Amino acid sequence: MRDHTYQVTVEWTGARGTGTTGPRDFGRDHVVRAEGKHDLAGSADPTFRGDRDRWNPEELLTAALAQCHMLSYLHVAVTRGFTVLAYEDHATASLSLNRDGSGELTEATLHPVVTIAEADRTADAEAAHAEANALCFIARSVAFPVHHEAVVRVRVPDSADTLGADSSPRTAD
């Protein structure tokens, strides 16, 4: 087994001069940094007195799940030998709050829309989501289910297109 280490710095920037003297006296703003990368402006969800213009931890975890699945899926596509031409996901996650103020994400649903080149490979493209989920480091690390509601489309050649593919995906039959 090979181990990899990841390092980030989180700096709270919401002290407002008074610190945590009361729940409304401080901001939830913070900056997430990693060496050599752009800073991410973070905050709490607006429901929890955060700034809606900044990323919150729940969004970042949902994004990490969607990114990881996409990257694993693209790897599976290469190993199975079908061609992905486009990939987009509108992922969602659900948070349950407990009476004591704690809470947890209870599930996430990925909604990938994948466009492939080969009409005869749609079954492979659909099955690849299960393999990608099994390979995804982030999905394997969370304590809640990650569901997939995937759509596979085939880019159908257009008779006017000399390259054999048009610019608009069409759903395979």
XYZ file of N, CA and C in Angstrom:
519
model
N 0.834 -1.172 0.000
C 0.000 0.000 0.000
C 0.887 1.247 0.000
N 0.520 2.204 -0.838
C 1.220 3.492 -0.854
C 0.361 4.516 -0.137
N 0.970 5.307 0.711
C 0.250 6.360 1.418
C 0.584 7.713 0.809
N -0.399 8.567 0.758
C -0.231 9.936 0.270
C -0.738 10.870 1.362
N -0.103 11.987 1.505
C -0.499 12.973 2.505
C -0.948 14.243 1.798
N -2.019 14.827 2.303
C -2.544 16.067 1.749
C -2.558 17.102 2.857
N -2.152 18.319 2.516
C -2.062 19.352 3.526
C -2.768 20.606 3.050
N -3.635 21.126 3.899
C -4.288 22.406 3.645
C -4.196 23.238 4.912
N -4.331 24.525 4.742
C -4.400 25.445 5.868
C -5.762 26.111 5.825
N -6.434 26.153 6.977
C -7.694 26.867 7.104
C -7.468 27.996 8.099
N -7.707 29.227 7.639
C -7.515 30.398 8.500
C -8.837 31.127 8.663
N -9.279 31.269 9.896
C -10.498 31.996 10.201
C -10.254 33.482 10.002
N -11.127 34.148 9.267
C -10.976 35.577 8.983
C -12.177 36.381 9.472
N -13.025 35.769 10.288
C -14.264 36.419 10.696
C -14.306 36.914 12.125
N -13.169 37.263 12.715
C -13.141 37.666 14.125
C -13.883 38.973 14.399
N -13.913 39.897 13.460
C -14.607 41.196 13.588
C -14.173 42.015 14.807
N -13.006 41.747 15.347
C -12.495 42.544 16.464
C -12.974 42.111 17.831
N -14.051 41.343 17.890
C -14.583 40.929 19.195
C -14.457 39.431 19.425
N -14.045 38.696 18.424
C -13.928 37.251 18.570
C -15.283 36.603 18.799
N -15.279 35.524 19.536
C -16.502 34.746 19.745
C -17.218 35.143 21.032
N -17.450 36.438 21.205
C -18.140 36.919 22.403
C -19.623 36.561 22.385
N -20.174 36.287 21.238
C -21.572 35.876 21.093
C -21.791 35.305 19.704
N -22.867 34.532 19.497
C -23.065 33.863 18.206
C -23.227 34.811 17.026
N -23.660 36.025 17.259
C -23.819 36.998 16.172
C -22.651 37.973 16.089
N -21.674 37.817 16.975
C -20.559 38.766 17.050
C -19.370 38.381 16.173
N -19.427 37.231 15.523
C -18.296 36.819 14.694
C -18.799 36.276 13.370
N -17.933 36.396 12.384
C -18.251 35.865 11.074
C -17.745 34.442 10.933
N -18.328 33.732 10.021
C -17.920 32.345 9.753
C -16.930 32.282 8.591
N -16.495 33.441 8.112
C -15.591 33.496 6.965
C -14.233 32.900 7.297
N -13.683 32.229 6.309
C -12.349 31.648 6.433
C -11.758 31.476 5.044
N -10.488 31.182 5.004
C -9.789 30.942 3.745
C -9.157 29.561 3.831
N -9.325 28.790 2.758
C -8.701 27.475 2.651
C -7.541 27.618 1.680
N -6.359 27.197 2.127
C -5.158 27.355 1.303
C -4.427 26.019 1.150
N -3.812 25.879 -0.001
C -2.894 24.770 -0.245
C -1.744 25.342 -1.070
N -0.570 24.883 -0.786
C 0.615 25.423 -1.439
C 0.498 25.327 -2.957
N 0.750 26.476 -3.603
C 0.753 26.533 -5.055
C -0.624 26.616 -5.698
N -1.682 26.771 -4.900
C -3.039 26.823 -5.449
C -3.715 28.134 -5.054
N -4.785 28.461 -5.776
C -5.591 29.632 -5.442
C -6.318 29.393 -4.123
N -6.474 30.447 -3.347
C -7.236 30.362 -2.104
C -8.709 30.118 -2.406
N -9.370 29.386 -1.506
C -10.814 29.216 -1.562
C -11.429 30.034 -0.436
N -12.373 30.884 -0.781
C -13.079 31.663 0.227
C -14.187 30.795 0.800
N -14.116 30.511 2.105
C -15.083 29.641 2.744
C -15.892 30.361 3.793
N -17.011 29.765 4.159
C -17.875 30.269 5.213
C -18.801 29.128 5.621
N -19.731 29.404 6.491
C -20.776 28.447 6.823
C -21.910 28.612 5.812
N -22.796 27.650 5.780
C -24.012 27.775 4.989
C -24.774 29.003 5.504
N -25.464 29.739 4.645
C -26.199 30.915 5.109
C -27.185 30.610 6.250
N -27.722 29.409 6.276
C -28.622 29.012 7.365
C -27.936 29.120 8.726
N -26.623 28.949 8.730
C -25.844 28.962 9.975
C -25.008 30.238 10.093
N -25.571 31.334 9.609
C -24.962 32.663 9.673
C -23.717 32.820 8.799
N -23.683 32.077 7.724
C -22.546 32.163 6.815
C -22.820 33.072 5.636
N -21.799 33.252 4.846
C -21.842 34.115 3.662
C -22.170 33.263 2.438
N -23.290 33.532 1.809
C -23.737 32.737 0.657
C -22.800 32.852 -0.551
N -21.946 33.858 -0.566
C -21.028 34.034 -1.688
C -19.739 33.220 -1.546
N -19.594 32.512 -0.427
C -18.398 31.710 -0.179
C -18.771 30.227 -0.131
N -17.816 29.387 -0.416
C -18.006 27.936 -0.358
C -18.186 27.499 1.088
N -19.135 26.586 1.331
C -19.266 26.034 2.677
C -18.780 24.584 2.670
N -18.481 24.016 3.837
C -17.906 22.672 3.888
C -18.792 21.599 3.243
N -20.096 21.762 3.369
C -21.002 20.771 2.785
C -20.931 20.803 1.256
N -20.831 22.006 0.690
C -20.664 22.125 -0.764
C -19.328 21.546 -1.208
N -18.294 21.816 -0.432
C -16.968 21.306 -0.802
C -16.921 19.783 -0.760
N -17.582 19.168 0.220
C -17.606 17.709 0.276
C -18.424 17.141 -0.883
N -19.535 17.778 -1.201
C -20.344 17.346 -2.348
C -19.542 17.488 -3.636
N -18.821 18.589 -3.777
C -17.968 18.792 -4.954
C -16.870 17.736 -5.014
N -16.273 17.410 -3.867
C -15.216 16.395 -3.838
C -15.757 15.043 -4.292
N -16.963 14.693 -3.870
C -17.572 13.430 -4.310
C -17.787 13.431 -5.822
N -18.320 14.538 -6.345
C -18.580 14.629 -7.781
C -17.282 14.612 -8.594
N -16.269 15.341 -8.124
C -14.976 15.351 -8.822
C -14.351 13.962 -8.828
N -14.341 13.333 -7.671
C -13.709 12.027 -7.546
C -14.411 11.000 -8.436
N -15.746 11.032 -8.449
C -16.480 10.086 -9.299
C -16.152 10.334 -10.771
N -16.125 11.605 -11.170
C -15.805 11.919 -12.559
C -14.420 11.404 -12.937
N -13.439 11.671 -12.102
C -12.074 11.245 -12.415
C -11.965 9.723 -12.451
N -12.651 9.045 -11.530
C -12.660 7.578 -11.537
C -13.384 7.060 -12.769
N -14.482 7.710 -13.143
C -15.248 7.305 -14.320
C -14.420 7.441 -15.601
N -13.705 8.546 -15.735
C -12.868 8.739 -16.923
C -11.793 7.660 -17.001
N -11.235 7.274 -15.861
C -10.264 6.184 -15.814
C -10.911 4.875 -16.277
N -12.105 4.589 -15.781
C -12.809 3.358 -16.172
C -13.105 3.373 -17.670
N -13.484 4.522 -18.209
C -13.757 4.619 -19.646
C -12.537 4.214 -20.460
N -11.374 4.674 -20.043
C -10.139 4.314 -20.755
C -9.882 2.813 -20.652
N -10.029 2.256 -19.446
C -9.733 0.826 -19.278
C -10.757 -0.054 -19.985
N -12.001 0.396 -20.103
C -13.036 -0.378 -20.810
C -13.059 -0.077 -22.306
N -12.372 0.961 -22.722
C -12.235 1.246 -24.147
C -13.393 1.962 -24.807
N -14.125 2.795 -24.072
C -15.118 3.644 -24.740
C -14.700 5.099 -24.546
N -15.186 5.958 -25.424
C -14.725 7.340 -25.481
C -15.745 8.296 -24.879
N -15.351 8.986 -23.822
C -16.183 10.025 -23.218
C -15.832 11.342 -23.897
N -16.848 12.009 -24.413
C -16.659 13.297 -25.089
C -17.051 14.476 -24.205
N -17.957 14.250 -23.262
C -18.406 15.320 -22.359
C -18.904 14.681 -21.070
N -18.771 15.420 -19.967
C -19.201 14.930 -18.653
C -19.589 16.141 -17.826
N -20.772 16.101 -17.241
C -21.239 17.169 -16.358
C -22.074 16.544 -15.255
N -21.954 17.054 -14.048
C -22.676 16.495 -12.916
C -23.285 17.631 -12.101
N -24.529 17.446 -11.701
C -25.217 18.378 -10.812
C -25.506 17.622 -9.518
N -24.506 17.511 -8.676
C -24.567 16.691 -7.468
C -25.343 17.394 -6.360
N -25.986 16.571 -5.525
C -26.721 17.080 -4.366
C -26.345 16.262 -3.138
N -26.527 16.855 -1.974
C -26.311 16.141 -0.714
C -27.347 16.614 0.291
N -27.681 15.735 1.231
C -28.675 16.046 2.264
C -28.012 16.083 3.631
N -28.373 17.097 4.417
C -27.854 17.278 5.767
C -29.007 17.163 6.747
N -28.845 16.343 7.776
C -29.829 16.234 8.853
C -29.267 16.880 10.096
N -30.094 17.712 10.729
C -29.691 18.354 11.972
C -30.324 17.630 13.146
N -29.575 17.520 14.221
C -30.047 16.892 15.442
C -30.439 17.967 16.442
N -31.224 17.600 17.430
C -31.701 18.562 18.438
C -30.564 19.217 19.204
N -29.454 18.495 19.357
C -28.327 19.053 20.123
C -27.459 20.002 19.309
N -27.853 20.291 18.071
C -27.096 21.211 17.226
C -26.095 20.525 16.312
N -25.866 19.236 16.543
C -24.972 18.501 15.647
C -25.744 18.113 14.386
N -25.067 17.544 13.470
C -25.711 17.095 12.247
C -24.751 16.285 11.419
N -25.274 15.706 10.361
C -24.416 14.943 9.457
C -25.050 14.882 8.078
N -24.182 14.758 7.095
C -24.674 14.479 5.755
C -25.188 13.045 5.778
N -26.380 12.840 5.235
C -27.001 11.522 5.282
C -26.958 10.791 3.949
N -26.775 11.521 2.871
C -26.658 10.905 1.555
C -26.244 11.963 0.539
N -25.715 11.477 -0.549
C -25.406 12.349 -1.685
C -25.913 11.643 -2.931
N -26.329 12.424 -3.899
C -26.752 11.865 -5.177
C -26.017 12.598 -6.279
N -25.307 11.833 -7.073
C -24.614 12.385 -8.232
C -25.545 12.236 -9.434
N -25.545 13.236 -10.303
C -26.405 13.252 -11.481
C -25.538 13.456 -12.730
N -24.596 12.557 -12.972
C -23.721 12.763 -14.125
C -24.463 12.571 -15.453
N -24.175 13.460 -16.379
C -24.636 13.332 -17.757
C -23.370 13.144 -18.579
N -23.249 11.961 -19.158
C -22.042 11.568 -19.879
C -22.375 11.420 -21.355
N -21.581 12.022 -22.193
C -21.740 11.863 -23.639
C -20.578 11.021 -24.147
N -20.920 9.930 -24.837
C -19.895 9.034 -25.378
C -19.947 9.039 -26.900
N -18.912 8.511 -27.514
C -18.815 8.510 -28.972
C -19.448 7.281 -29.610
N -19.465 6.151 -28.907
C -19.870 4.877 -29.522
C -21.272 4.453 -29.084
N -22.211 4.417 -30.024
C -23.596 4.052 -29.716
C -23.712 2.625 -29.180
N -22.820 1.750 -29.584
C -22.895 0.352 -29.136
C -22.257 0.138 -27.759
N -21.824 1.182 -27.094
C -21.158 1.061 -25.793
C -21.951 1.693 -24.645
N -23.235 2.002 -24.869
C -24.009 2.644 -23.809
C -24.126 1.764 -22.563
N -24.272 0.463 -22.728
C -24.356 -0.426 -21.560
C -23.055 -0.374 -20.754
N -21.928 -0.370 -21.450
C -20.638 -0.249 -20.758
C -20.535 1.089 -20.036
N -20.984 2.159 -20.694
C -20.913 3.493 -20.104
C -21.808 3.584 -18.867
N -22.959 2.950 -18.891
C -23.839 2.936 -17.717
C -23.227 2.116 -16.589
N -22.707 0.935 -16.897
C -22.113 0.059 -15.882
C -20.857 0.660 -15.262
N -20.185 1.512 -15.979
C -18.937 2.093 -15.494
C -19.140 2.951 -14.245
N -20.365 3.420 -14.008
C -20.611 4.234 -12.809
C -20.423 3.409 -11.534
N -20.852 2.162 -11.545
C -20.670 1.317 -10.349
C -19.190 1.068 -10.091
N -18.430 0.818 -11.154
C -16.993 0.605 -10.994
C -16.296 1.881 -10.521
N -16.703 3.015 -11.080
C -16.119 4.294 -10.663
C -16.420 4.570 -9.191
N -17.626 4.260 -8.751
C -17.977 4.464 -7.344
C -17.108 3.601 -6.440
N -16.840 2.365 -6.867
C -16.004 1.468 -6.067
C -14.557 1.948 -6.010
N -14.113 2.662 -7.036
C -12.736 3.158 -7.084
C -12.554 4.524 -6.424
N -13.617 5.296 -6.320
C -13.532 6.687 -5.847
C -13.073 6.753 -4.398
N -11.941 7.397 -4.169
C -11.357 7.520 -2.829
C -12.315 8.221 -1.860
N -12.981 9.252 -2.331
C -13.836 10.043 -1.448
C -15.107 9.265 -1.105
N -15.753 8.659 -2.093
C -16.970 7.876 -1.827
C -16.671 6.725 -0.866
N -15.498 6.137 -0.986
C -15.110 5.036 -0.090
C -14.834 5.529 1.328
N -14.668 6.822 1.503
C -14.271 7.391 2.790
C -15.425 7.967 3.603
N -16.569 8.177 2.991
C -17.677 8.803 3.709
C -18.573 7.754 4.357
N -19.294 8.164 5.403
C -20.127 7.248 6.179
C -21.600 7.343 5.778
N -21.859 7.728 4.549
C -23.232 7.819 4.060
C -23.258 7.326 2.621
N -24.423 6.896 2.136
C -24.492 6.379 0.766
C -24.334 7.475 -0.285
N -23.694 7.097 -1.371
C -23.545 7.975 -2.529
C -24.298 7.301 -3.676
N -25.411 7.902 -4.072
C -26.263 7.352 -5.126
C -25.870 7.960 -6.469
N -26.291 7.298 -7.540
C -25.996 7.775 -8.889
C -27.265 7.722 -9.728
N -27.616 8.828 -10.306
C -28.712 8.910 -11.269
C -28.096 9.432 -12.560
N -27.501 8.511 -13.287
C -26.700 8.872 -14.461
C -27.526 8.849 -15.737
N -27.121 9.688 -16.663
C -27.670 9.708 -18.012
C -26.495 9.524 -18.957
N -26.642 8.606 -19.900
C -25.619 8.408 -20.924
C -26.204 8.838 -22.254
N -25.489 9.669 -22.940
C -25.885 10.141 -24.267
C -24.827 9.722 -25.266
N -25.250 9.607 -26.511
C -24.324 9.289 -27.597
C -24.314 10.462 -28.548
N -23.129 10.899 -28.906
C -23.012 11.954 -29.905
C -23.225 11.294 -31.251
N -24.354 11.627 -31.874
C -24.753 11.007 -33.130
C -24.173 11.806 -34.291
N -23.573 11.103 -35.255
C -23.025 11.823 -36.417
C -24.121 12.570 -37.170
N -23.789 13.739 -37.625
C -24.694 14.568 -38.416
C -24.270 14.415 -39.870
N -25.224 14.264 -40.772
C -24.891 14.056 -42.190
C -24.104 15.223 -42.772
N -24.258 16.406 -42.199
C -23.525 17.575 -42.695
C -22.152 17.702 -42.053
N -21.860 16.851 -41.086
C -20.603 16.938 -40.339
C -19.562 16.015 -40.970
N -18.516 16.592 -41.478
C -17.481 15.792 -42.131
C -16.600 15.053 -41.140
N -16.601 15.474 -39.868
C -15.789 14.804 -38.865
C -16.527 13.642 -38.217
N -17.836 13.503 -38.490
C -18.569 12.372 -37.953
C -19.237 12.615 -36.625
N -19.183 13.825 -36.091
C -19.872 14.095 -34.829
C -20.356 15.529 -34.832
N -21.575 15.724 -34.330
C -22.068 17.095 -34.277
C -21.812 17.669 -32.892
N -22.188 18.919 -32.726
C -21.870 19.596 -31.464
C -22.956 19.433 -30.405
N -24.070 18.766 -30.755
C -25.127 18.617 -29.756
C -25.353 17.143 -29.432
N -25.237 16.790 -28.155
C -25.467 15.397 -27.785
C -26.923 15.014 -27.952
N -27.158 13.775 -28.311
C -28.506 13.235 -28.404
C -28.558 11.962 -27.570
N -29.673 11.752 -26.935
C -29.813 10.559 -26.103
C -29.917 9.334 -27.004
N -29.170 8.289 -26.635
C -29.220 7.041 -27.398
C -30.543 6.338 -27.169
N -31.031 5.625 -28.156
C -32.265 4.858 -28.001
C -32.027 3.575 -27.251
